[in-house]
Amino acid sequence: MKKSMEIPDCQYPSGPVLVQPSGSTPKHRLYLSNLDDQKFLRFSIKYLYVFREAVPIDRLRSALSDILVHYYPLAGRLTRVVSGGGSEEGVESEEKLEVDCNGEGAIMAEGFVDISANEFCSRPPNRSWRKLLYRVPDASTFLGVPPLVIQVTHLTCGGMILCTAINHCLCDGIGTSQFLHAWAQATANPLSDPQVMPFHDRTMLKPRKPPQINFSHPEYGADLIGNNSSSSLSLNQFLLSQPLTPISITFSSSHILHLKKQCTPSIKCTSFEMLAVHVWRAWAKSLELPSTLQIKLLFSANVRKKIKPNLPQGFYGNGFVLGCAETPVNQLLASNPYYGIRLIQLAKQSLHDSYVRSVIDLLEEKRSIPDMSASLVISAWSRLGLEELDFGSGKPLHMGPLTSEIYCVFTPVVGDLGAINVVISVPEGVAERFEHYCIKGFEEREEKSEIEGVNNGERYCEIVV
């Protein structure tokens, strides 16, 4: 296994600046829907981009200021909902959040690091990458971090690393991509308007009165079939207590096609469905889970077109719910991928308008959190256009998450539209087995040479300690 290498410390010539909207913006409190204001979304989505050629910081800052006129909630601050009409005597809610659209501004920091773009891209992901995103001082709570934090880090080769942290309560993956493309467009073409105007209002996702919870919602339920509660609790404790190893594995379009051919009988499926089942099976095998344990695959599913009426174009809030496929371990592993693919497809088919409305009502009544007791969570970034970002100096050499977490992310591969990069952290003692099960089954010579080849500075099937 290739050992990870830490990057040098960042040098900051000056402190960060607050970038405020360049024009006047509405001053009000923005309602966050129950899909926005879930407890498990109270974090920032952190992206990392590497560009061959840097864009002048003044241009980036000026364009950000201009685009924040349109995306003004990102220049505001998250706050707790105050009951009683917002008077001084009002009582703060411990549960519900909203956005104070006060135009306070986003944080942008500028740094320098002694490394080139090629050197950085040749290194596997590791925890030292976190130093490439400015840490807001004295932000002891989630509410203390502004919704948008950006760091531009200059490289020795003249390139730059761009890291963004966008609060998940304001945007989902589609929303973050929409905002980033608008910022990039404003940087490359300062006089242009956004191609898609943002839609801020989330009130069409308000709960019904009274709430109507018409489905069982296994994605949130903690009850498992049989006597699995102690086993699943042990699994969850094990995953959270172990030192984790970040793993990055890239599957080309030919690898995914190879996996699809393993299905018997053949089945029409998406690349996401195929790869999700493959990773889920590898995860279960590598953890050596009890054969009767009921496990779940939770995955984010866009419901903008499922809601009736559909969410408007430009809606950048959280327009997704969690799909849930569940099965005993022995059934998932005993069969070929066909069984798991059908579970995912059936889970996706269940996500209609009535189901989504039931999720919203459930969250209003119980403030439930997803069932993580024996679950693999997958978030797909691979079809959001994130790798197409261009601030005027060309598309990125690399796009991915700033950090690797216990949940799994499918990211795009720059320059290879059909490829998907799988990023996940697993316990150290499981890492080699997980990698083995992920790449097992490809032809020994031709496929292996492709898997271990280098593509745009990223190695295929890279495992990091």
PDB file of C-alpha atoms in Angstrom, residues 24-274:
ATOM      1  CA  SER A  24     -28.384  45.863  -2.105  1.00  0.00           C
ATOM      2  CA  THR A  25     -30.097  42.588  -1.137  1.00  0.00           C
ATOM      3  CA  PRO A  26     -33.332  41.705   0.665  1.00  0.00           C
ATOM      4  CA  LYS A  27     -33.096  41.697   4.455  1.00  0.00           C
ATOM      5  CA  HIS A  28     -35.321  39.017   5.914  1.00  0.00           C
ATOM      6  CA  ARG A  29     -35.395  35.598   7.540  1.00  0.00           C
ATOM      7  CA  LEU A  30     -35.358  32.728   5.032  1.00  0.00           C
ATOM      8  CA  TYR A  31     -37.448  29.705   5.963  1.00  0.00           C
ATOM      9  CA  LEU A  32     -35.587  26.392   5.792  1.00  0.00           C
ATOM     10  CA  SER A  33     -37.663  23.326   4.991  1.00  0.00           C
ATOM     11  CA  ASN A  34     -37.521  20.133   7.024  1.00  0.00           C
ATOM     12  CA  LEU A  35     -35.393  18.662   4.236  1.00  0.00           C
ATOM     13  CA  ASP A  36     -32.911  21.536   4.721  1.00  0.00           C
ATOM     14  CA  ASP A  37     -32.952  21.594   8.490  1.00  0.00           C
ATOM     15  CA  GLN A  38     -32.159  17.970   9.256  1.00  0.00           C
ATOM     16  CA  LYS A  39     -29.760  17.367  12.098  1.00  0.00           C
ATOM     17  CA  PHE A  40     -27.557  15.128   9.987  1.00  0.00           C
ATOM     18  CA  LEU A  41     -27.073  17.954   7.450  1.00  0.00           C
ATOM     19  CA  ARG A  42     -25.617  20.398   9.959  1.00  0.00           C
ATOM     20  CA  PHE A  43     -22.212  20.535   8.327  1.00  0.00           C
ATOM     21  CA  SER A  44     -20.568  22.124   5.303  1.00  0.00           C
ATOM     22  CA  ILE A  45     -20.057  20.382   1.955  1.00  0.00           C
ATOM     23  CA  LYS A  46     -16.324  20.758   1.329  1.00  0.00           C
ATOM     24  CA  TYR A  47     -15.003  20.651  -2.240  1.00  0.00           C
ATOM     25  CA  LEU A  48     -11.379  20.736  -3.377  1.00  0.00           C
ATOM     26  CA  TYR A  49     -10.341  21.822  -6.880  1.00  0.00           C
ATOM     27  CA  VAL A  50      -6.875  21.928  -8.443  1.00  0.00           C
ATOM     28  CA  PHE A  51      -6.339  24.285 -11.400  1.00  0.00           C
ATOM     29  CA  ARG A  52      -3.266  24.403 -13.639  1.00  0.00           C
ATOM     30  CA  GLU A  53      -3.426  28.203 -13.872  1.00  0.00           C
ATOM     31  CA  ALA A  54      -4.439  30.522 -11.058  1.00  0.00           C
ATOM     32  CA  VAL A  55      -7.092  33.189 -11.439  1.00  0.00           C
ATOM     33  CA  PRO A  56      -6.214  36.571  -9.872  1.00  0.00           C
ATOM     34  CA  ILE A  57      -7.690  36.737  -6.390  1.00  0.00           C
ATOM     35  CA  ASP A  58      -9.177  40.184  -7.050  1.00  0.00           C
ATOM     36  CA  ARG A  59     -11.206  38.800  -9.969  1.00  0.00           C
ATOM     37  CA  LEU A  60     -12.465  35.895  -7.883  1.00  0.00           C
ATOM     38  CA  ARG A  61     -13.377  38.197  -5.014  1.00  0.00           C
ATOM     39  CA  SER A  62     -15.121  40.757  -7.238  1.00  0.00           C
ATOM     40  CA  ALA A  63     -17.133  38.087  -9.060  1.00  0.00           C
ATOM     41  CA  LEU A  64     -18.085  36.479  -5.743  1.00  0.00           C
ATOM     42  CA  SER A  65     -19.325  39.823  -4.485  1.00  0.00           C
ATOM     43  CA  ASP A  66     -21.426  40.222  -7.632  1.00  0.00           C
ATOM     44  CA  ILE A  67     -22.895  36.725  -7.543  1.00  0.00           C
ATOM     45  CA  LEU A  68     -23.788  37.055  -3.851  1.00  0.00           C
ATOM     46  CA  VAL A  69     -26.306  39.692  -4.905  1.00  0.00           C
ATOM     47  CA  HIS A  70     -28.218  36.800  -6.492  1.00  0.00           C
ATOM     48  CA  TYR A  71     -27.306  34.175  -3.873  1.00  0.00           C
ATOM     49  CA  TYR A  72     -27.651  36.560  -0.945  1.00  0.00           C
ATOM     50  CA  PRO A  73     -28.626  33.896   1.672  1.00  0.00           C
ATOM     51  CA  LEU A  74     -25.065  32.546   1.401  1.00  0.00           C
ATOM     52  CA  ALA A  75     -23.881  35.956   2.650  1.00  0.00           C
ATOM     53  CA  GLY A  76     -26.195  35.703   5.663  1.00  0.00           C
ATOM     54  CA  ARG A  77     -25.947  33.741   8.886  1.00  0.00           C
ATOM     55  CA  LEU A  78     -27.737  30.691  10.194  1.00  0.00           C
ATOM     56  CA  THR A  79     -29.727  31.341  13.330  1.00  0.00           C
ATOM     57  CA  ARG A  80     -32.303  29.617  15.485  1.00  0.00           C
ATOM     58  CA  VAL A  81     -35.963  30.293  14.833  1.00  0.00           C
ATOM     59  CA  VAL A  82     -37.451  32.688  17.361  1.00  0.00           C
ATOM     60  CA  SER A  83     -41.087  32.114  18.263  1.00  0.00           C
ATOM     61  CA  GLY A  84     -43.416  34.936  19.235  1.00  0.00           C
ATOM     62  CA  GLY A  85     -43.025  36.976  16.062  1.00  0.00           C
ATOM     63  CA  GLY A  86     -39.321  37.661  16.477  1.00  0.00           C
ATOM     64  CA  SER A  87     -39.744  40.089  19.392  1.00  0.00           C
ATOM     65  CA  GLU A  88     -37.144  40.476  22.087  1.00  0.00           C
ATOM     66  CA  GLU A  89     -39.377  38.405  24.357  1.00  0.00           C
ATOM     67  CA  GLY A  90     -39.445  35.609  21.781  1.00  0.00           C
ATOM     68  CA  VAL A  91     -38.047  32.203  22.628  1.00  0.00           C
ATOM     69  CA  GLU A  92     -35.307  30.599  20.543  1.00  0.00           C
ATOM     70  CA  SER A  93     -36.090  27.134  19.226  1.00  0.00           C
ATOM     71  CA  GLU A  94     -33.544  24.467  20.111  1.00  0.00           C
ATOM     72  CA  GLU A  95     -34.459  22.560  16.980  1.00  0.00           C
ATOM     73  CA  LYS A  96     -35.413  24.747  14.024  1.00  0.00           C
ATOM     74  CA  LEU A  97     -32.998  26.901  12.016  1.00  0.00           C
ATOM     75  CA  GLU A  98     -33.484  29.688   9.499  1.00  0.00           C
ATOM     76  CA  VAL A  99     -31.207  32.082   7.604  1.00  0.00           C
ATOM     77  CA  ASP A 100     -30.795  35.679   8.702  1.00  0.00           C
ATOM     78  CA  CYS A 101     -30.247  37.311   5.306  1.00  0.00           C
ATOM     79  CA  ASN A 102     -28.232  40.221   6.699  1.00  0.00           C
ATOM     80  CA  GLY A 103     -25.562  40.552   3.983  1.00  0.00           C
ATOM     81  CA  GLU A 104     -22.757  40.063   6.492  1.00  0.00           C
ATOM     82  CA  GLY A 105     -20.686  38.296   3.866  1.00  0.00           C
ATOM     83  CA  ALA A 106     -18.764  35.152   2.974  1.00  0.00           C
ATOM     84  CA  ILE A 107     -15.229  34.506   4.223  1.00  0.00           C
ATOM     85  CA  MET A 108     -12.442  34.304   1.649  1.00  0.00           C
ATOM     86  CA  ALA A 109      -8.845  33.509   2.590  1.00  0.00           C
ATOM     87  CA  GLU A 110      -5.718  33.526   0.426  1.00  0.00           C
ATOM     88  CA  GLY A 111      -2.754  31.258   1.087  1.00  0.00           C
ATOM     89  CA  PHE A 112       0.430  29.872  -0.424  1.00  0.00           C
ATOM     90  CA  VAL A 113       1.819  26.328  -0.213  1.00  0.00           C
ATOM     91  CA  ASP A 114       5.178  24.966  -1.383  1.00  0.00           C
ATOM     92  CA  ILE A 115       3.938  22.329  -3.803  1.00  0.00           C
ATOM     93  CA  SER A 116       3.074  22.158  -7.514  1.00  0.00           C
ATOM     94  CA  ALA A 117      -0.209  21.036  -9.052  1.00  0.00           C
ATOM     95  CA  ASN A 118       1.382  17.870 -10.450  1.00  0.00           C
ATOM     96  CA  GLU A 119       2.954  17.014  -7.096  1.00  0.00           C
ATOM     97  CA  PHE A 120      -0.324  17.531  -5.306  1.00  0.00           C
ATOM     98  CA  CYS A 121      -2.354  15.456  -7.774  1.00  0.00           C
ATOM     99  CA  SER A 122       0.148  12.583  -7.576  1.00  0.00           C
ATOM    100  CA  ARG A 123      -0.466  12.231  -3.850  1.00  0.00           C
ATOM    101  CA  PRO A 124      -3.386  10.229  -2.499  1.00  0.00           C
ATOM    102  CA  PRO A 125      -6.000  12.000  -0.359  1.00  0.00           C
ATOM    103  CA  ASN A 126      -5.014  12.442   3.254  1.00  0.00           C
ATOM    104  CA  ARG A 127      -5.955  14.397   6.352  1.00  0.00           C
ATOM    105  CA  SER A 128      -3.334  17.094   5.781  1.00  0.00           C
ATOM    106  CA  TRP A 129      -5.507  18.443   2.966  1.00  0.00           C
ATOM    107  CA  ARG A 130      -7.708  20.005   5.652  1.00  0.00           C
ATOM    108  CA  LYS A 131      -5.162  22.786   6.099  1.00  0.00           C
ATOM    109  CA  LEU A 132      -6.176  24.021   2.614  1.00  0.00           C
ATOM    110  CA  LEU A 133      -9.454  25.377   3.995  1.00  0.00           C
ATOM    111  CA  TYR A 134      -9.432  28.325   6.362  1.00  0.00           C
ATOM    112  CA  ARG A 135     -10.608  27.443   9.865  1.00  0.00           C
ATOM    113  CA  VAL A 136     -12.890  30.114  11.279  1.00  0.00           C
ATOM    114  CA  PRO A 137     -11.495  31.087  14.718  1.00  0.00           C
ATOM    115  CA  ASP A 138     -13.752  31.031  17.758  1.00  0.00           C
ATOM    116  CA  ALA A 139     -16.407  29.135  15.802  1.00  0.00           C
ATOM    117  CA  SER A 140     -17.174  26.763  18.647  1.00  0.00           C
ATOM    118  CA  THR A 141     -20.595  25.859  17.277  1.00  0.00           C
ATOM    119  CA  PHE A 142     -22.080  24.984  13.932  1.00  0.00           C
ATOM    120  CA  LEU A 143     -23.907  28.327  13.875  1.00  0.00           C
ATOM    121  CA  GLY A 144     -20.620  30.183  14.323  1.00  0.00           C
ATOM    122  CA  VAL A 145     -19.366  29.206  10.862  1.00  0.00           C
ATOM    123  CA  PRO A 146     -20.610  31.386   7.958  1.00  0.00           C
ATOM    124  CA  PRO A 147     -22.609  29.517   5.291  1.00  0.00           C
ATOM    125  CA  LEU A 148     -19.839  30.092   2.737  1.00  0.00           C
ATOM    126  CA  VAL A 149     -16.098  29.827   3.456  1.00  0.00           C
ATOM    127  CA  ILE A 150     -13.523  29.841   0.640  1.00  0.00           C
ATOM    128  CA  GLN A 151      -9.754  29.513   0.472  1.00  0.00           C
ATOM    129  CA  VAL A 152      -7.639  30.131  -2.625  1.00  0.00           C
ATOM    130  CA  THR A 153      -4.190  28.566  -2.250  1.00  0.00           C
ATOM    131  CA  HIS A 154      -1.442  29.484  -4.730  1.00  0.00           C
ATOM    132  CA  LEU A 155       0.977  26.757  -5.883  1.00  0.00           C
ATOM    133  CA  THR A 156       4.642  26.986  -6.874  1.00  0.00           C
ATOM    134  CA  CYS A 157       3.807  26.175 -10.516  1.00  0.00           C
ATOM    135  CA  GLY A 158       1.444  29.114 -10.891  1.00  0.00           C
ATOM    136  CA  GLY A 159      -1.650  27.012 -10.346  1.00  0.00           C
ATOM    137  CA  MET A 160      -4.129  27.189  -7.509  1.00  0.00           C
ATOM    138  CA  ILE A 161      -6.185  25.023  -5.194  1.00  0.00           C
ATOM    139  CA  LEU A 162      -9.712  26.225  -4.537  1.00  0.00           C
ATOM    140  CA  CYS A 163     -11.507  24.901  -1.460  1.00  0.00           C
ATOM    141  CA  THR A 164     -15.097  25.778  -0.671  1.00  0.00           C
ATOM    142  CA  ALA A 165     -17.258  24.990   2.351  1.00  0.00           C
ATOM    143  CA  ILE A 166     -20.972  25.492   1.649  1.00  0.00           C
ATOM    144  CA  ASN A 167     -23.459  24.903   4.430  1.00  0.00           C
ATOM    145  CA  HIS A 168     -25.561  21.830   3.663  1.00  0.00           C
ATOM    146  CA  CYS A 169     -28.647  23.328   5.321  1.00  0.00           C
ATOM    147  CA  LEU A 170     -28.776  25.897   2.500  1.00  0.00           C
ATOM    148  CA  CYS A 171     -27.787  23.773  -0.503  1.00  0.00           C
ATOM    149  CA  ASP A 172     -27.658  20.182  -1.663  1.00  0.00           C
ATOM    150  CA  GLY A 173     -25.179  18.887  -4.234  1.00  0.00           C
ATOM    151  CA  ILE A 174     -27.205  20.192  -7.180  1.00  0.00           C
ATOM    152  CA  GLY A 175     -27.533  23.568  -5.458  1.00  0.00           C
ATOM    153  CA  THR A 176     -23.815  23.860  -4.717  1.00  0.00           C
ATOM    154  CA  SER A 177     -22.980  23.033  -8.336  1.00  0.00           C
ATOM    155  CA  GLN A 178     -25.462  25.666  -9.531  1.00  0.00           C
ATOM    156  CA  PHE A 179     -23.887  28.304  -7.284  1.00  0.00           C
ATOM    157  CA  LEU A 180     -20.284  27.411  -8.175  1.00  0.00           C
ATOM    158  CA  HIS A 181     -21.029  27.534 -11.915  1.00  0.00           C
ATOM    159  CA  ALA A 182     -22.682  30.926 -11.457  1.00  0.00           C
ATOM    160  CA  TRP A 183     -19.594  32.216  -9.626  1.00  0.00           C
ATOM    161  CA  ALA A 184     -17.272  30.752 -12.272  1.00  0.00           C
ATOM    162  CA  GLN A 185     -19.328  32.334 -15.060  1.00  0.00           C
ATOM    163  CA  ALA A 186     -19.265  35.724 -13.308  1.00  0.00           C
ATOM    164  CA  THR A 187     -15.473  35.443 -12.993  1.00  0.00           C
ATOM    165  CA  ALA A 188     -14.869  34.474 -16.618  1.00  0.00           C
ATOM    166  CA  ASN A 189     -17.515  36.870 -18.021  1.00  0.00           C
ATOM    167  CA  PRO A 190     -18.020  39.708 -15.532  1.00  0.00           C
ATOM    168  CA  LEU A 191     -20.875  41.416 -17.413  1.00  0.00           C
ATOM    169  CA  SER A 192     -23.006  38.282 -17.817  1.00  0.00           C
ATOM    170  CA  ASP A 193     -26.034  37.290 -15.753  1.00  0.00           C
ATOM    171  CA  PRO A 194     -26.351  33.794 -14.263  1.00  0.00           C
ATOM    172  CA  GLN A 195     -27.585  31.261 -16.799  1.00  0.00           C
ATOM    173  CA  VAL A 196     -29.976  29.947 -14.154  1.00  0.00           C
ATOM    174  CA  MET A 197     -31.422  32.398 -11.648  1.00  0.00           C
ATOM    175  CA  PRO A 198     -31.596  31.047  -8.100  1.00  0.00           C
ATOM    176  CA  PHE A 199     -34.966  30.239  -6.564  1.00  0.00           C
ATOM    177  CA  HIS A 200     -34.807  30.890  -2.816  1.00  0.00           C
ATOM    178  CA  ASP A 201     -38.262  30.058  -1.472  1.00  0.00           C
ATOM    179  CA  ARG A 202     -38.672  26.690   0.283  1.00  0.00           C
ATOM    180  CA  THR A 203     -42.237  27.080   1.558  1.00  0.00           C
ATOM    181  CA  MET A 204     -43.572  24.611  -1.034  1.00  0.00           C
ATOM    182  CA  LEU A 205     -41.851  21.982   1.144  1.00  0.00           C
ATOM    183  CA  LYS A 206     -43.675  22.919   4.341  1.00  0.00           C
ATOM    184  CA  PRO A 207     -45.270  20.059   6.314  1.00  0.00           C
ATOM    185  CA  ARG A 208     -48.966  19.359   6.171  1.00  0.00           C
ATOM    186  CA  LYS A 209     -51.287  20.214   9.046  1.00  0.00           C
ATOM    187  CA  PRO A 210     -51.748  17.855  10.714  1.00  0.00           C
ATOM    188  CA  PRO A 211     -48.707  15.780   9.674  1.00  0.00           C
ATOM    189  CA  GLN A 212     -49.533  12.620   7.722  1.00  0.00           C
ATOM    190  CA  ILE A 213     -46.888   9.912   8.086  1.00  0.00           C
ATOM    191  CA  ASN A 214     -48.212   7.306   5.673  1.00  0.00           C
ATOM    192  CA  PHE A 215     -45.096   5.156   5.169  1.00  0.00           C
ATOM    193  CA  SER A 216     -42.705   3.229   7.412  1.00  0.00           C
ATOM    194  CA  HIS A 217     -39.522   5.120   6.341  1.00  0.00           C
ATOM    195  CA  PRO A 218     -36.833   2.482   6.976  1.00  0.00           C
ATOM    196  CA  GLU A 219     -34.158   5.083   6.187  1.00  0.00           C
ATOM    197  CA  TYR A 220     -34.941   6.639   9.567  1.00  0.00           C
ATOM    198  CA  GLY A 221     -36.168   3.579  11.512  1.00  0.00           C
ATOM    199  CA  ALA A 222     -33.757   1.923  13.914  1.00  0.00           C
ATOM    200  CA  ASP A 223     -35.754  -1.318  14.233  1.00  0.00           C
ATOM    201  CA  LEU A 224     -33.984  -4.186  12.477  1.00  0.00           C
ATOM    202  CA  ILE A 225     -35.375  -7.552  11.479  1.00  0.00           C
ATOM    203  CA  GLY A 226     -34.762 -10.367  13.904  1.00  0.00           C
ATOM    204  CA  ASN A 227     -32.399 -10.061  16.872  1.00  0.00           C
ATOM    205  CA  ASN A 228     -29.912  -7.794  15.157  1.00  0.00           C
ATOM    206  CA  SER A 229     -30.003  -4.762  17.460  1.00  0.00           C
ATOM    207  CA  SER A 230     -26.951  -5.765  19.507  1.00  0.00           C
ATOM    208  CA  SER A 231     -24.972  -6.776  16.407  1.00  0.00           C
ATOM    209  CA  SER A 232     -25.777  -3.557  14.584  1.00  0.00           C
ATOM    210  CA  LEU A 233     -24.939  -1.506  17.661  1.00  0.00           C
ATOM    211  CA  SER A 234     -21.564  -3.262  17.868  1.00  0.00           C
ATOM    212  CA  LEU A 235     -20.952  -2.566  14.176  1.00  0.00           C
ATOM    213  CA  ASN A 236     -21.731   1.116  14.566  1.00  0.00           C
ATOM    214  CA  GLN A 237     -19.497   1.405  17.637  1.00  0.00           C
ATOM    215  CA  PHE A 238     -16.711  -0.445  15.825  1.00  0.00           C
ATOM    216  CA  LEU A 239     -16.795   1.836  12.788  1.00  0.00           C
ATOM    217  CA  LEU A 240     -16.785   4.975  14.930  1.00  0.00           C
ATOM    218  CA  SER A 241     -14.049   3.817  17.308  1.00  0.00           C
ATOM    219  CA  GLN A 242     -11.428   2.604  14.824  1.00  0.00           C
ATOM    220  CA  PRO A 243      -8.617   4.606  13.173  1.00  0.00           C
ATOM    221  CA  LEU A 244      -9.815   5.138   9.628  1.00  0.00           C
ATOM    222  CA  THR A 245      -7.986   4.713   6.332  1.00  0.00           C
ATOM    223  CA  PRO A 246      -9.093   6.901   3.398  1.00  0.00           C
ATOM    224  CA  ILE A 247      -9.429   4.963   0.149  1.00  0.00           C
ATOM    225  CA  SER A 248      -9.820   6.320  -3.371  1.00  0.00           C
ATOM    226  CA  ILE A 249     -10.704   3.872  -6.158  1.00  0.00           C
ATOM    227  CA  THR A 250     -11.434   4.938  -9.725  1.00  0.00           C
ATOM    228  CA  PHE A 251     -13.606   2.770 -11.966  1.00  0.00           C
ATOM    229  CA  SER A 252     -13.431   3.526 -15.675  1.00  0.00           C
ATOM    230  CA  SER A 253     -16.453   3.100 -17.923  1.00  0.00           C
ATOM    231  CA  SER A 254     -15.003  -0.247 -19.101  1.00  0.00           C
ATOM    232  CA  HIS A 255     -14.761  -1.456 -15.509  1.00  0.00           C
ATOM    233  CA  ILE A 256     -18.396  -0.540 -14.854  1.00  0.00           C
ATOM    234  CA  LEU A 257     -19.464  -2.285 -18.075  1.00  0.00           C
ATOM    235  CA  HIS A 258     -17.530  -5.360 -16.934  1.00  0.00           C
ATOM    236  CA  LEU A 259     -19.470  -5.318 -13.647  1.00  0.00           C
ATOM    237  CA  LYS A 260     -22.810  -5.020 -15.457  1.00  0.00           C
ATOM    238  CA  LYS A 261     -22.017  -8.128 -17.501  1.00  0.00           C
ATOM    239  CA  GLN A 262     -21.787 -10.126 -14.284  1.00  0.00           C
ATOM    240  CA  CYS A 263     -25.527  -9.734 -13.656  1.00  0.00           C
ATOM    241  CA  THR A 264     -27.564 -12.899 -14.249  1.00  0.00           C
ATOM    242  CA  PRO A 265     -30.153 -12.504 -15.621  1.00  0.00           C
ATOM    243  CA  SER A 266     -29.126  -9.327 -17.387  1.00  0.00           C
ATOM    244  CA  ILE A 267     -30.768  -6.151 -16.185  1.00  0.00           C
ATOM    245  CA  LYS A 268     -30.926  -2.593 -17.438  1.00  0.00           C
ATOM    246  CA  CYS A 269     -29.350  -0.417 -14.777  1.00  0.00           C
ATOM    247  CA  THR A 270     -27.466   2.830 -14.315  1.00  0.00           C
ATOM    248  CA  SER A 271     -23.769   3.089 -13.551  1.00  0.00           C
ATOM    249  CA  PHE A 272     -24.685   4.377 -10.098  1.00  0.00           C
ATOM    250  CA  GLU A 273     -26.887   1.362  -9.365  1.00  0.00           C
ATOM    251  CA  MET A 274     -24.227  -1.072 -10.513  1.00  0.00           C
TER     252      MET A 274
END
